[in-house]
mmCIF file of C-alpha atoms in Angstrom:
data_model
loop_
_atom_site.group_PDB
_atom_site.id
_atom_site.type_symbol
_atom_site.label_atom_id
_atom_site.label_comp_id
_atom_site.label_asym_id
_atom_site.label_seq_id
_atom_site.Cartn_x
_atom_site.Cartn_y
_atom_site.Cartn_z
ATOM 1 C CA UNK A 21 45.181 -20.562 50.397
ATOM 2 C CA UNK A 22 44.541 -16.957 52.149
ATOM 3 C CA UNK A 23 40.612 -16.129 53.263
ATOM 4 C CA UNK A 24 39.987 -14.488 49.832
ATOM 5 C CA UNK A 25 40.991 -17.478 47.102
ATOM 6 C CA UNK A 26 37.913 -19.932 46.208
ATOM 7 C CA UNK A 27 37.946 -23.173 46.587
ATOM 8 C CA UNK A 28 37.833 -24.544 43.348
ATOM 9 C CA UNK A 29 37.720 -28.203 44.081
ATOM 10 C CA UNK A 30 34.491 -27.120 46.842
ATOM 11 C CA UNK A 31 33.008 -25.024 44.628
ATOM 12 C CA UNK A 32 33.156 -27.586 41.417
ATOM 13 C CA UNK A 33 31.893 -30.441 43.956
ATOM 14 C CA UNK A 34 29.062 -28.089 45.106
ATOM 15 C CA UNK A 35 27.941 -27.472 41.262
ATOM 16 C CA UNK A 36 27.713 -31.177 40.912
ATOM 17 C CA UNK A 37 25.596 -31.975 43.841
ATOM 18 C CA UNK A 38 22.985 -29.358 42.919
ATOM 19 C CA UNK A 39 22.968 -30.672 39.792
ATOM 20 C CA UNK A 40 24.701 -27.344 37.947
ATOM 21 C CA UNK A 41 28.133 -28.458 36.580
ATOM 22 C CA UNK A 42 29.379 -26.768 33.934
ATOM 23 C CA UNK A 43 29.009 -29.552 31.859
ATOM 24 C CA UNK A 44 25.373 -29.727 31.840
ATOM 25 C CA UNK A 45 22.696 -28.918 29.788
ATOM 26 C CA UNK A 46 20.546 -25.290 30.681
ATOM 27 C CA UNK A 47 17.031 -26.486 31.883
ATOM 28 C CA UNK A 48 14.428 -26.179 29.518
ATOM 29 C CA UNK A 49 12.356 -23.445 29.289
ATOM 30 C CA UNK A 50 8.930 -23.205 29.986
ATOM 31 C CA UNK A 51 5.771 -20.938 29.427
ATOM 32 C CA UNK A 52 3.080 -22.193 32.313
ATOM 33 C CA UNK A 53 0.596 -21.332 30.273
ATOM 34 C CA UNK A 54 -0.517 -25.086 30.810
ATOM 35 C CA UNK A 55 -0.225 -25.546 34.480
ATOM 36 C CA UNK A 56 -2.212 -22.270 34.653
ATOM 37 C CA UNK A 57 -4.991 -23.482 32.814
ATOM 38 C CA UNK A 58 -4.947 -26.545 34.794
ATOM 39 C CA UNK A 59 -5.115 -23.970 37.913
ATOM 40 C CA UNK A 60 -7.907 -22.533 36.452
ATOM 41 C CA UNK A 61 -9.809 -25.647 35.607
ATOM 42 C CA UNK A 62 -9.505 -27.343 39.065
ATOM 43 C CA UNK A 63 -10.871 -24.050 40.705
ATOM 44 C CA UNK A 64 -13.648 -23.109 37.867
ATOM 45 C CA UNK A 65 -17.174 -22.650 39.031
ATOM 46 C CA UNK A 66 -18.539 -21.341 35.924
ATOM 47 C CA UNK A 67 -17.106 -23.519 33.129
ATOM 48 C CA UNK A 68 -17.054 -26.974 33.312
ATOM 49 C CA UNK A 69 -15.770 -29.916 31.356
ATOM 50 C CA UNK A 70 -17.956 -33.014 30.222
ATOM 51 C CA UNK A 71 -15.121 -35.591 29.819
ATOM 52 C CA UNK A 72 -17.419 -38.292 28.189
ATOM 53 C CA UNK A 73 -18.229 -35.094 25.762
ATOM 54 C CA UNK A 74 -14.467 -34.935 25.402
ATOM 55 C CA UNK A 75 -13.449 -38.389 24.815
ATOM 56 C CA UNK A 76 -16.389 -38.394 21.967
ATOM 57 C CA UNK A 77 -14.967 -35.417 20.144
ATOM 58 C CA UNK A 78 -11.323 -37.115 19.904
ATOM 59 C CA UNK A 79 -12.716 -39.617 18.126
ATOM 60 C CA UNK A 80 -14.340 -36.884 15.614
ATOM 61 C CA UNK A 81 -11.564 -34.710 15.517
ATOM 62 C CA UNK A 82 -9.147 -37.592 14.873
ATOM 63 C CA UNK A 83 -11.263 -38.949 12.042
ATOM 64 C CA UNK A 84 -11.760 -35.567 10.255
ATOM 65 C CA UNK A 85 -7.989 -34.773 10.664
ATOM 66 C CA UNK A 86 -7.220 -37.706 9.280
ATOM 67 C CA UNK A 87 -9.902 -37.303 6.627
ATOM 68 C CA UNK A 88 -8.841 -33.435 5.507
ATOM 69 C CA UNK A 89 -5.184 -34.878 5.749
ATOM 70 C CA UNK A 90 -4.241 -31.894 7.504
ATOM 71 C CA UNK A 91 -1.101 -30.825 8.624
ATOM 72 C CA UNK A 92 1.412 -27.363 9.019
ATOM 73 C CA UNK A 93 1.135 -27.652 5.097
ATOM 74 C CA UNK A 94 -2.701 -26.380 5.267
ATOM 75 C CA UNK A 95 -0.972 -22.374 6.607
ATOM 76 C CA UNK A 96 0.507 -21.680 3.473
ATOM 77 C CA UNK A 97 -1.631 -23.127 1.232
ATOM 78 C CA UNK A 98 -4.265 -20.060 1.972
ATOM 79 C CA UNK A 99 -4.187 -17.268 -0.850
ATOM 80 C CA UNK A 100 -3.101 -14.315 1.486
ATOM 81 C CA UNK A 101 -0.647 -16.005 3.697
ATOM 82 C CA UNK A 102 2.997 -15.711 2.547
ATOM 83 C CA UNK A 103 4.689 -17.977 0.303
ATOM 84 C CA UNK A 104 8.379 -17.451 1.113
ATOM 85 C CA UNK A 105 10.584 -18.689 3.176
ATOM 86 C CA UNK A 106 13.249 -16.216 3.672
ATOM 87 C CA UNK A 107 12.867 -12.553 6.676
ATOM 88 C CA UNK A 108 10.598 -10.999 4.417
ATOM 89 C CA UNK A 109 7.832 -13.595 5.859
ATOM 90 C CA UNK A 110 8.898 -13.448 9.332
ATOM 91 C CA UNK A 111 8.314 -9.974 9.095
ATOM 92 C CA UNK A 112 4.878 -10.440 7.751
ATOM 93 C CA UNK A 113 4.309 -13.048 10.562
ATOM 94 C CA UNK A 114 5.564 -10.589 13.445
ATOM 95 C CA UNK A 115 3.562 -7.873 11.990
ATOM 96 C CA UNK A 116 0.368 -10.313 11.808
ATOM 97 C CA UNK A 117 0.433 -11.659 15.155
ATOM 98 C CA UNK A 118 1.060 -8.500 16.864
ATOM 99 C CA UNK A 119 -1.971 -6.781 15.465
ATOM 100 C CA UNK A 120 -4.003 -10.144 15.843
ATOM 101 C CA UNK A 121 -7.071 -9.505 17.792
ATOM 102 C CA UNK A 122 -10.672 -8.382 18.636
ATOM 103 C CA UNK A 123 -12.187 -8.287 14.558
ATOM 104 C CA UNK A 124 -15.849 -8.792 15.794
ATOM 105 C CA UNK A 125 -18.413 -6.398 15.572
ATOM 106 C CA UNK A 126 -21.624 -5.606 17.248
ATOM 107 C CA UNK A 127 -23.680 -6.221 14.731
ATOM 108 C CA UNK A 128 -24.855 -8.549 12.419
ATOM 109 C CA UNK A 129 -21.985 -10.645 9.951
ATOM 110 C CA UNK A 130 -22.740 -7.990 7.414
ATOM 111 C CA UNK A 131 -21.468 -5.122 9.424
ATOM 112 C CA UNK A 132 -18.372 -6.481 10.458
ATOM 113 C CA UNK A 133 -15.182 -4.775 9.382
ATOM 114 C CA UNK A 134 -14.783 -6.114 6.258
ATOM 115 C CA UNK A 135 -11.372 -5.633 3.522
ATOM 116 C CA UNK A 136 -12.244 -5.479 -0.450
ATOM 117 C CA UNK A 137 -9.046 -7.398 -1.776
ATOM 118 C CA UNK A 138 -8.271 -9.832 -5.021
ATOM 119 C CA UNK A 139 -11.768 -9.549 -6.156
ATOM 120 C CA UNK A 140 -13.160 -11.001 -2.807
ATOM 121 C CA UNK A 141 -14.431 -9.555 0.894
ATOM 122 C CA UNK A 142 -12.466 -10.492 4.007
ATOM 123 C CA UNK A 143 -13.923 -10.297 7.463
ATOM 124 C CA UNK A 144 -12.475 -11.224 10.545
ATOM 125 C CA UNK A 145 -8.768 -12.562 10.947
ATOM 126 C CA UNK A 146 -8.318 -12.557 7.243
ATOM 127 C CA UNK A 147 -9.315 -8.923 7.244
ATOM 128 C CA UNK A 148 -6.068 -8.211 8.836
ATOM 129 C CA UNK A 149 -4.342 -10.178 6.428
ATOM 130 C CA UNK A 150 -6.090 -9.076 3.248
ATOM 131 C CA UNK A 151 -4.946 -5.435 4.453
ATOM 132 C CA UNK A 152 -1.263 -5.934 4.982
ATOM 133 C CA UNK A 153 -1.197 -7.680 1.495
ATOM 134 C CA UNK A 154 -3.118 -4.461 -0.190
ATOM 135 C CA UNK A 155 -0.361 -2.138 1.906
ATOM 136 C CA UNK A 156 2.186 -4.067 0.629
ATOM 137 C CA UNK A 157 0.995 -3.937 -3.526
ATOM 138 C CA UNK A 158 0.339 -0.105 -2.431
ATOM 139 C CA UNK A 159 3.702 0.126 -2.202
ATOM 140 C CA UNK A 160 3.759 0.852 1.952
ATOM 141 C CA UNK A 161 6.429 -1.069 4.121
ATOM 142 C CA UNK A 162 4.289 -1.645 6.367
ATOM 143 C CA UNK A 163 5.985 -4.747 8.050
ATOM 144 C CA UNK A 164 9.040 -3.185 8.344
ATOM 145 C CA UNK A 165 9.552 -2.014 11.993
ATOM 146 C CA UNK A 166 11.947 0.717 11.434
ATOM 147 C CA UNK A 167 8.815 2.198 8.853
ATOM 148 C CA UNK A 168 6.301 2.335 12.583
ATOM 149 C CA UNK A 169 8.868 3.960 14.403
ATOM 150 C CA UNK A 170 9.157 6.560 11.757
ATOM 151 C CA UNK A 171 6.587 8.986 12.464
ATOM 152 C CA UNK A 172 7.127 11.073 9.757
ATOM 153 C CA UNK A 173 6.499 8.922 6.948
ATOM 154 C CA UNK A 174 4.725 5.914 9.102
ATOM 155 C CA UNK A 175 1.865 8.871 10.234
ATOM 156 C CA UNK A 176 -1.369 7.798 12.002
ATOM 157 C CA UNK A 177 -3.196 8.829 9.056
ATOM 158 C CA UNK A 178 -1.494 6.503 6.506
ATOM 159 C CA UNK A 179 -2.322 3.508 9.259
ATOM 160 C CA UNK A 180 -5.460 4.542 8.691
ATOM 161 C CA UNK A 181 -5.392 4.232 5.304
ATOM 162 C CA UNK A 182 -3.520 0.626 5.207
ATOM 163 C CA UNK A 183 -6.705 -0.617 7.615
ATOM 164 C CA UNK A 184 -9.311 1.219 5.912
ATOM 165 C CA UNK A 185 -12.467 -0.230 5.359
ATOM 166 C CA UNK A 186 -14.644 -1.044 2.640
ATOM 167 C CA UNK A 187 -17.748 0.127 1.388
ATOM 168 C CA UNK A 188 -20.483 0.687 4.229
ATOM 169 C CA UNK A 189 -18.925 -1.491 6.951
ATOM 170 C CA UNK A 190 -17.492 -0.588 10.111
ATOM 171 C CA UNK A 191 -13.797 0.637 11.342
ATOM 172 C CA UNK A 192 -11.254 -1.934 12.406
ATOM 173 C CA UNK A 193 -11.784 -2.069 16.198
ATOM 174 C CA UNK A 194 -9.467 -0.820 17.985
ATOM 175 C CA UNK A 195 -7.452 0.667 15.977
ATOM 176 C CA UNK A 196 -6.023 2.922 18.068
ATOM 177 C CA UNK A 197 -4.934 0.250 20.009
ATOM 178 C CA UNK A 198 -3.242 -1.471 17.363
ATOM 179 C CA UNK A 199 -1.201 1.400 16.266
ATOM 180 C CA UNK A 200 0.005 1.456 19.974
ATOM 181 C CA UNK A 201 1.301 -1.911 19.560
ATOM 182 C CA UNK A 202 2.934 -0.947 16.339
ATOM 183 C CA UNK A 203 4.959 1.779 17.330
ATOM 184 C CA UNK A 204 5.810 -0.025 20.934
ATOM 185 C CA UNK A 205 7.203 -3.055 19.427
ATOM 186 C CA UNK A 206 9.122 -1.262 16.634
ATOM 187 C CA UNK A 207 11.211 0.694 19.199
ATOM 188 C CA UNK A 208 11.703 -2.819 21.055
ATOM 189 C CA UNK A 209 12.926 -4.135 18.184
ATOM 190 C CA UNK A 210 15.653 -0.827 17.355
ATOM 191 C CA UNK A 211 16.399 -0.434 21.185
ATOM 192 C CA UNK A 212 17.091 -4.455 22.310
ATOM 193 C CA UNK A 213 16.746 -6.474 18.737
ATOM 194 C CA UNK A 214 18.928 -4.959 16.161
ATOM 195 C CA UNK A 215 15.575 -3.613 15.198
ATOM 196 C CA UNK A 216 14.584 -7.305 13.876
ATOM 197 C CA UNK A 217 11.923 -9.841 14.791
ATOM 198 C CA UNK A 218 14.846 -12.363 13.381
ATOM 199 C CA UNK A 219 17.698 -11.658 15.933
ATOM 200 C CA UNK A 220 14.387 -12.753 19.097
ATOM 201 C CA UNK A 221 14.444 -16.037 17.012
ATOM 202 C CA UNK A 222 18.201 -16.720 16.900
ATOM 203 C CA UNK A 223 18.746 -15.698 20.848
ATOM 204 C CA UNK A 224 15.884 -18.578 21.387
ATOM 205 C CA UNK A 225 18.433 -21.347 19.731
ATOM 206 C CA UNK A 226 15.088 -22.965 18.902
ATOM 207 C CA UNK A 227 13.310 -23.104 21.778
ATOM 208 C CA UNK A 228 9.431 -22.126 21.406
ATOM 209 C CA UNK A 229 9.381 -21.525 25.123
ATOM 210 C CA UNK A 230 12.076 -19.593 25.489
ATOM 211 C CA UNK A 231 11.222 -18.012 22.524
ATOM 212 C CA UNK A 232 7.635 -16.988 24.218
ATOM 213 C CA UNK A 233 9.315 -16.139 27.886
ATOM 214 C CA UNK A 234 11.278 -13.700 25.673
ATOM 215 C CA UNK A 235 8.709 -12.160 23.725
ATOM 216 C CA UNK A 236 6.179 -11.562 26.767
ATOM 217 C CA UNK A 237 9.364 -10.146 29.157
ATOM 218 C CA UNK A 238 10.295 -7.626 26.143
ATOM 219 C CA UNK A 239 6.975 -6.576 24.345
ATOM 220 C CA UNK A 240 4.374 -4.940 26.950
ATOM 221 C CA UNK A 241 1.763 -5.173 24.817
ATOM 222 C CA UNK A 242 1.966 -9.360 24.223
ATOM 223 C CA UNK A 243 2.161 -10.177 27.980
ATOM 224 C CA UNK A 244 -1.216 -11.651 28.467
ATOM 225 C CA UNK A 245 -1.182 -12.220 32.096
ATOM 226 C CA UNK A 246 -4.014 -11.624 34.638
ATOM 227 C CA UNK A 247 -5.125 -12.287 37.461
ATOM 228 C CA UNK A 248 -7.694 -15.182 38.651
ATOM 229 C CA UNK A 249 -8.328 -16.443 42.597
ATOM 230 C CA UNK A 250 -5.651 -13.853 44.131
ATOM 231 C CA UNK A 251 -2.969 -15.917 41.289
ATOM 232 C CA UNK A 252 -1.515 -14.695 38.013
ATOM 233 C CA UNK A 253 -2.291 -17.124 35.728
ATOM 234 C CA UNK A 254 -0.668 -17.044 31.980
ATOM 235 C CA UNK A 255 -2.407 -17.203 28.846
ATOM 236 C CA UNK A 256 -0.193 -15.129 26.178
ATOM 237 C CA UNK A 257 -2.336 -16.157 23.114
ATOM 238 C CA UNK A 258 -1.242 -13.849 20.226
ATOM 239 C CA UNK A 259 2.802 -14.626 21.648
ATOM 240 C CA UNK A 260 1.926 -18.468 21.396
ATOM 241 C CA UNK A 261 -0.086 -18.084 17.981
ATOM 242 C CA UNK A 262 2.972 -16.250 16.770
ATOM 243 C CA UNK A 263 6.025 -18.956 17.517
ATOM 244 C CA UNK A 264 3.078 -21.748 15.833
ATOM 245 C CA UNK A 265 2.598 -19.671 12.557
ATOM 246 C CA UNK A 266 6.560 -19.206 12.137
ATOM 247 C CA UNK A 267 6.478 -23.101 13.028
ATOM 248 C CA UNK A 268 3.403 -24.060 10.498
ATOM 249 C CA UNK A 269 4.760 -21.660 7.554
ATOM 250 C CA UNK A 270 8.310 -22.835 7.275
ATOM 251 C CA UNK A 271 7.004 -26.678 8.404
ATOM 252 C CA UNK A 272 9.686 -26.778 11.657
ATOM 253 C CA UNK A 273 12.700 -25.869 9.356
ATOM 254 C CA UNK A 274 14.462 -22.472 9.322
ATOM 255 C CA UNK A 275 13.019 -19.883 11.376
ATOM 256 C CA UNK A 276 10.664 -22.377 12.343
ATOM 257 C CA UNK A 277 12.536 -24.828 13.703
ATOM 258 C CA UNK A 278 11.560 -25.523 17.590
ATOM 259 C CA UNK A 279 12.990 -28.885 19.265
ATOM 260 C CA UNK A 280 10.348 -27.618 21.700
ATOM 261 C CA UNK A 281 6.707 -26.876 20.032
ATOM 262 C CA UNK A 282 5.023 -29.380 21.619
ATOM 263 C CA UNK A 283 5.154 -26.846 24.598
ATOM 264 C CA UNK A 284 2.884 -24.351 23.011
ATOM 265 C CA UNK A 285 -0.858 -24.758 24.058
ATOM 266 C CA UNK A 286 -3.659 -23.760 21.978
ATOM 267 C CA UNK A 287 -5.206 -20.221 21.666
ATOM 268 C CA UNK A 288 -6.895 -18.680 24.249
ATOM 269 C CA UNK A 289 -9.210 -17.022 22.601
ATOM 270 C CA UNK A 290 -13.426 -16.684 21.944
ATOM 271 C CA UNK A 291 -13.832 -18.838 18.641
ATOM 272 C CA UNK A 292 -12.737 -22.250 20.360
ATOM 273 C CA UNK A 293 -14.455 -22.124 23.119
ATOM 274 C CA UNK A 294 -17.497 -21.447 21.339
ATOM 275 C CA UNK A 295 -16.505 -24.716 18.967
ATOM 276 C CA UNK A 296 -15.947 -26.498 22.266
ATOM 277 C CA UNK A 297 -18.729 -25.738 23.718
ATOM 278 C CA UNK A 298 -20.688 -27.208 20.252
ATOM 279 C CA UNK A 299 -19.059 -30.212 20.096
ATOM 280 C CA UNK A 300 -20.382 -31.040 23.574
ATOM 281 C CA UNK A 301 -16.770 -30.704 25.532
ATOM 282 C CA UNK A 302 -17.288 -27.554 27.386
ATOM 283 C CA UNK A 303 -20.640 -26.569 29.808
ATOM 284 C CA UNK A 304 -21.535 -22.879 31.199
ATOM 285 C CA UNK A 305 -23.222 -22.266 34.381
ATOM 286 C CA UNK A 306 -26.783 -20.953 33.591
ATOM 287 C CA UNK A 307 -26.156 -17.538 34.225
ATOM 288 C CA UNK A 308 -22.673 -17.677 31.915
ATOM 289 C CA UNK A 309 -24.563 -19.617 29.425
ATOM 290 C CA UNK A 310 -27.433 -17.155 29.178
ATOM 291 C CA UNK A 311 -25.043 -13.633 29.240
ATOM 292 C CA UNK A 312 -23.403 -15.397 26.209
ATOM 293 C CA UNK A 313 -26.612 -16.065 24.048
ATOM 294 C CA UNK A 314 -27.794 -12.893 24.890
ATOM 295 C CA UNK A 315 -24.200 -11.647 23.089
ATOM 296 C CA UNK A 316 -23.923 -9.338 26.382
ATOM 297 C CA UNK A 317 -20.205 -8.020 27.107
ATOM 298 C CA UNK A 318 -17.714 -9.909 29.124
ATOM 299 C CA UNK A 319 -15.683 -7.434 30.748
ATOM 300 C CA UNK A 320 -11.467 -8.609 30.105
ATOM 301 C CA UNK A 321 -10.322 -10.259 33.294
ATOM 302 C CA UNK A 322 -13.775 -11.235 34.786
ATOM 303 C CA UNK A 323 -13.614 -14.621 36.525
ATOM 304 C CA UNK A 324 -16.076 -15.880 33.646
ATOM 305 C CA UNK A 325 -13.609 -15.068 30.568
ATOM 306 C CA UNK A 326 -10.484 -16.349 32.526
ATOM 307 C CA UNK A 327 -12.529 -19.667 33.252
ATOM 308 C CA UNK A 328 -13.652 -19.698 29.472
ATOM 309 C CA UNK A 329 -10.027 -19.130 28.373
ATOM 310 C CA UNK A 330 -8.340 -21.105 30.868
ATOM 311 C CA UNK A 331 -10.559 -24.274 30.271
ATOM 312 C CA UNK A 332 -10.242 -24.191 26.872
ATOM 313 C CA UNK A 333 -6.559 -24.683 27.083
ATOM 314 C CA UNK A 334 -6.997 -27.280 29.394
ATOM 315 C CA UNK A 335 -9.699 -28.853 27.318
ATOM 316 C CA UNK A 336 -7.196 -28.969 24.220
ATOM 317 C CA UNK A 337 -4.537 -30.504 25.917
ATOM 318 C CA UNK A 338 -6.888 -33.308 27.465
ATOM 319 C CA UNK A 339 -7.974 -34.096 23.748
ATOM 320 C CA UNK A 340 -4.628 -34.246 22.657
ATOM 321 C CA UNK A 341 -3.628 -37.064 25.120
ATOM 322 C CA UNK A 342 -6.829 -38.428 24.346
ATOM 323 C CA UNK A 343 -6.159 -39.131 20.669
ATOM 324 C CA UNK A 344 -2.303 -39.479 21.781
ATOM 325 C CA UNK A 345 -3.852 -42.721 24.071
ATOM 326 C CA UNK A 346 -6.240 -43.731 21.101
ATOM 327 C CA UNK A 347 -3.301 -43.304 18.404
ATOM 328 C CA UNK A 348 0.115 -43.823 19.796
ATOM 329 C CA UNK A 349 1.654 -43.488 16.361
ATOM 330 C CA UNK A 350 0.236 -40.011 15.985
ATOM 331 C CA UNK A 351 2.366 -36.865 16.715
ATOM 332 C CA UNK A 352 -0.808 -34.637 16.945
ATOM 333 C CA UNK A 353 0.042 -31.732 19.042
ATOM 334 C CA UNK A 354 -2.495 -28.617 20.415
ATOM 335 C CA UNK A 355 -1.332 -26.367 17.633
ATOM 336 C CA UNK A 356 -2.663 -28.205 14.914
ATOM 337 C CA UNK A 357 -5.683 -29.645 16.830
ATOM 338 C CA UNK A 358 -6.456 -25.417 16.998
ATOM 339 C CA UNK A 359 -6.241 -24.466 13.774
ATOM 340 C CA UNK A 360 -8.155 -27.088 12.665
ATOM 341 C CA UNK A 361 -10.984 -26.082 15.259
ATOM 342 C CA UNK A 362 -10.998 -22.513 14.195
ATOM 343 C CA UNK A 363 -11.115 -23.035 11.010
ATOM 344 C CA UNK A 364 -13.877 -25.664 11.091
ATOM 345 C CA UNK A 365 -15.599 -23.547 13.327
ATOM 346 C CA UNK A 366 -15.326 -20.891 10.277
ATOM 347 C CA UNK A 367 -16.588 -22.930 7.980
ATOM 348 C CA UNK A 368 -19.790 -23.694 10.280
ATOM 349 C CA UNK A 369 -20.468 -19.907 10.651
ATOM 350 C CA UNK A 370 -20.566 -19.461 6.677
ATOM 351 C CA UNK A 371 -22.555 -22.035 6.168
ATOM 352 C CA UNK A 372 -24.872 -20.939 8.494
ATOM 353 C CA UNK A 373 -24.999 -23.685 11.444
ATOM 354 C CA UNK A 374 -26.696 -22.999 14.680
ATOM 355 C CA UNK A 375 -24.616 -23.086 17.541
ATOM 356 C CA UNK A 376 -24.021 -21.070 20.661
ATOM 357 C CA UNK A 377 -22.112 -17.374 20.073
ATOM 358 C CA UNK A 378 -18.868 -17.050 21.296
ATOM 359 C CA UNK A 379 -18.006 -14.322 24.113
ATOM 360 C CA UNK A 380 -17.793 -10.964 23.614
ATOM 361 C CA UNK A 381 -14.516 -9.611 25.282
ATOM 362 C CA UNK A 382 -12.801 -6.167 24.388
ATOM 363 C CA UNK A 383 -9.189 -6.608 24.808
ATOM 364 C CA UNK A 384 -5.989 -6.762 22.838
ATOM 365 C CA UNK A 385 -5.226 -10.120 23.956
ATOM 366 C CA UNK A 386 -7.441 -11.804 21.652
#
């Protein structure tokens, strides 16, 4: 054997004691948005978390849960989410999650930016949701992605008109913003996907993680990462949201099968924090606590919204091995314990409970 050749029988002998055969399995892939959180949490001044407050609310949220008997079959069963199972829906979930953040306003509930559509008045999330549907009966294509990148026919005007408003209530915020994100991810999706949100799913071989890690590596404008005690800490909310509404609409079949989900945390966002902080699990500083009742501004990436964000996640996870040590038989994982906390935190806000406001951030990430 001359200088050059490899040593095949080394080289195989090597792989093995590292652990990297060719036989063996790829490691799985992981986000970090929970160790980050945990980061966060153990070096938090401003947000704190009452575990006895915790443990008290497992036992609630189990109960209700249990109660509502609700599962991934509660996504679909909402009037203006999808009903198919086939691209056209992953479409409308790409679309969906992209656009995804910042609906509230600075004033009062009635002057939020509000959607007339089916005989009813959307606000918030469903705002977004109600408009894509009324785009869609309009005869616009507006979840296609080759339709953003197409400036001639796809024009900033007609955006305008697929998230107009209605009556006297204000413009979608940031709507400038969320055309950005349009027109960035379609020409991700022609340049690296086969200009599909389907062919990110099938390089992921149904990973959520991966799927994530890919997602926040490729589209700029879904990389929610920041910066907290001199560390970059990982909270890619509307990325994670996206891979659990693909998992909750086609119930962990098709293009929503992950042998993974369990990896995806909840939400970062303002709404469960705010339902966190009700149900006596989370606890502001006085100064945090009084800037949020007074509905002042949180600038994005202050140390008091990445605390508020970061906790959250953390607090989620520690009631999810709470009811997983209460319930053994249970397969409860952080997705579903979210959705069921935003929405019951919706249904407290129309029925008019008194509880603390959530934050007021201005970003795209939420």
């Amino acid at each position: 054997m001359s200088d050059d050749e490899v040593d095949s029988d080394l080289l195989e002998l090597l792989r093995k004691s590292l652990g990297i055969d060719g036989n063996s399995s790829p490691r799985p892939a992981k986000t970090g948005v929970l160790e980050d959180a945990e980061y966060i949490y153990d070096n938090s001044t401003d947000v704190a978390l009452d575990m006895r407050g915790t443990k008290a609310a497992a036992s609630s949220i189990w109960t209700l849960i249990q109660e509502k008997q609700y599962s991934t079959r509660d996504w679909s069963k909402h009037e203006l989410h999808p009903k198919a199972k086939d691209e056209s829906t992953v479409d409308f979930i790409f679309l969906m999650d992209l656009l995804n953040f910042c609906f509230w306003s600075d004033g009062a509930l009635p002057e939020q930016y509000a959607v007339e559509y089916r005989g009813k008045t959307w606000t918030g999330y469903w705002s977004l949701v109600a408009a894509i549907q009324r785009a869609l009966d309009e005869g616009i294509p507006i979840t296609s992605p080759s339709f953003w990148i197409n400036e001639g026919k796809c024009t900033d005007a007609l955006l305008q008109h697929v998230f107009r408003t209605s009556a006297n209530s204000p413009p979608m915020p940031l709507l400038g913003d969320r055309i950005y994100c349009l027109r960035e991810a379609g020409y991700v999706l022609r340049d690296q996907f086969e200009g599909t949100f389907t062919t990110c799913i099938e390089q992921c071989k149904g990973s959520a993680a991966a799927l994530v890690n890919l997602i926040v590596d490729n589209f700029p404008c879904l990389d929610d990462r920041h910066r907290f005690e001199d560390t970059t800490v990982r909270f890619h909310k509307r990325t994670q949201i996206l891979v659990a509404d693909l998992w909750a609409c086609f119930e962990g079949e098709g293009f929503g099968y992950f042998h993974d989900i369990d990896q995806i945390t909840m939400f970062a966002d303002y709404r469960i924090p705010q339902m966190l902080h009700s149900l006596g699990c989370l606890q502001y500083s006085p100064p945090l606590e009084s800037h949020i009742r007074q509905r002042r501004a949180i600038e994005s990436g202050h140390p008091w919204e990445i605390q508020l964000r970061g906790c959250s996640i953390w607090c989620i996870e520690l009631l999810r091995r709470e009811i997983r040590r209460q319930h053994p038989e249970t397969h409860l994982n952080a997705i579903l314990i979210d959705f069921f906390l935003y929405d019951t935190m919706k249904e407290m806000e129309t029925k008019g409970h008194d509880c603390i406001p959530h934050h007021r951030t201005r970003s795209i990430w939420y």
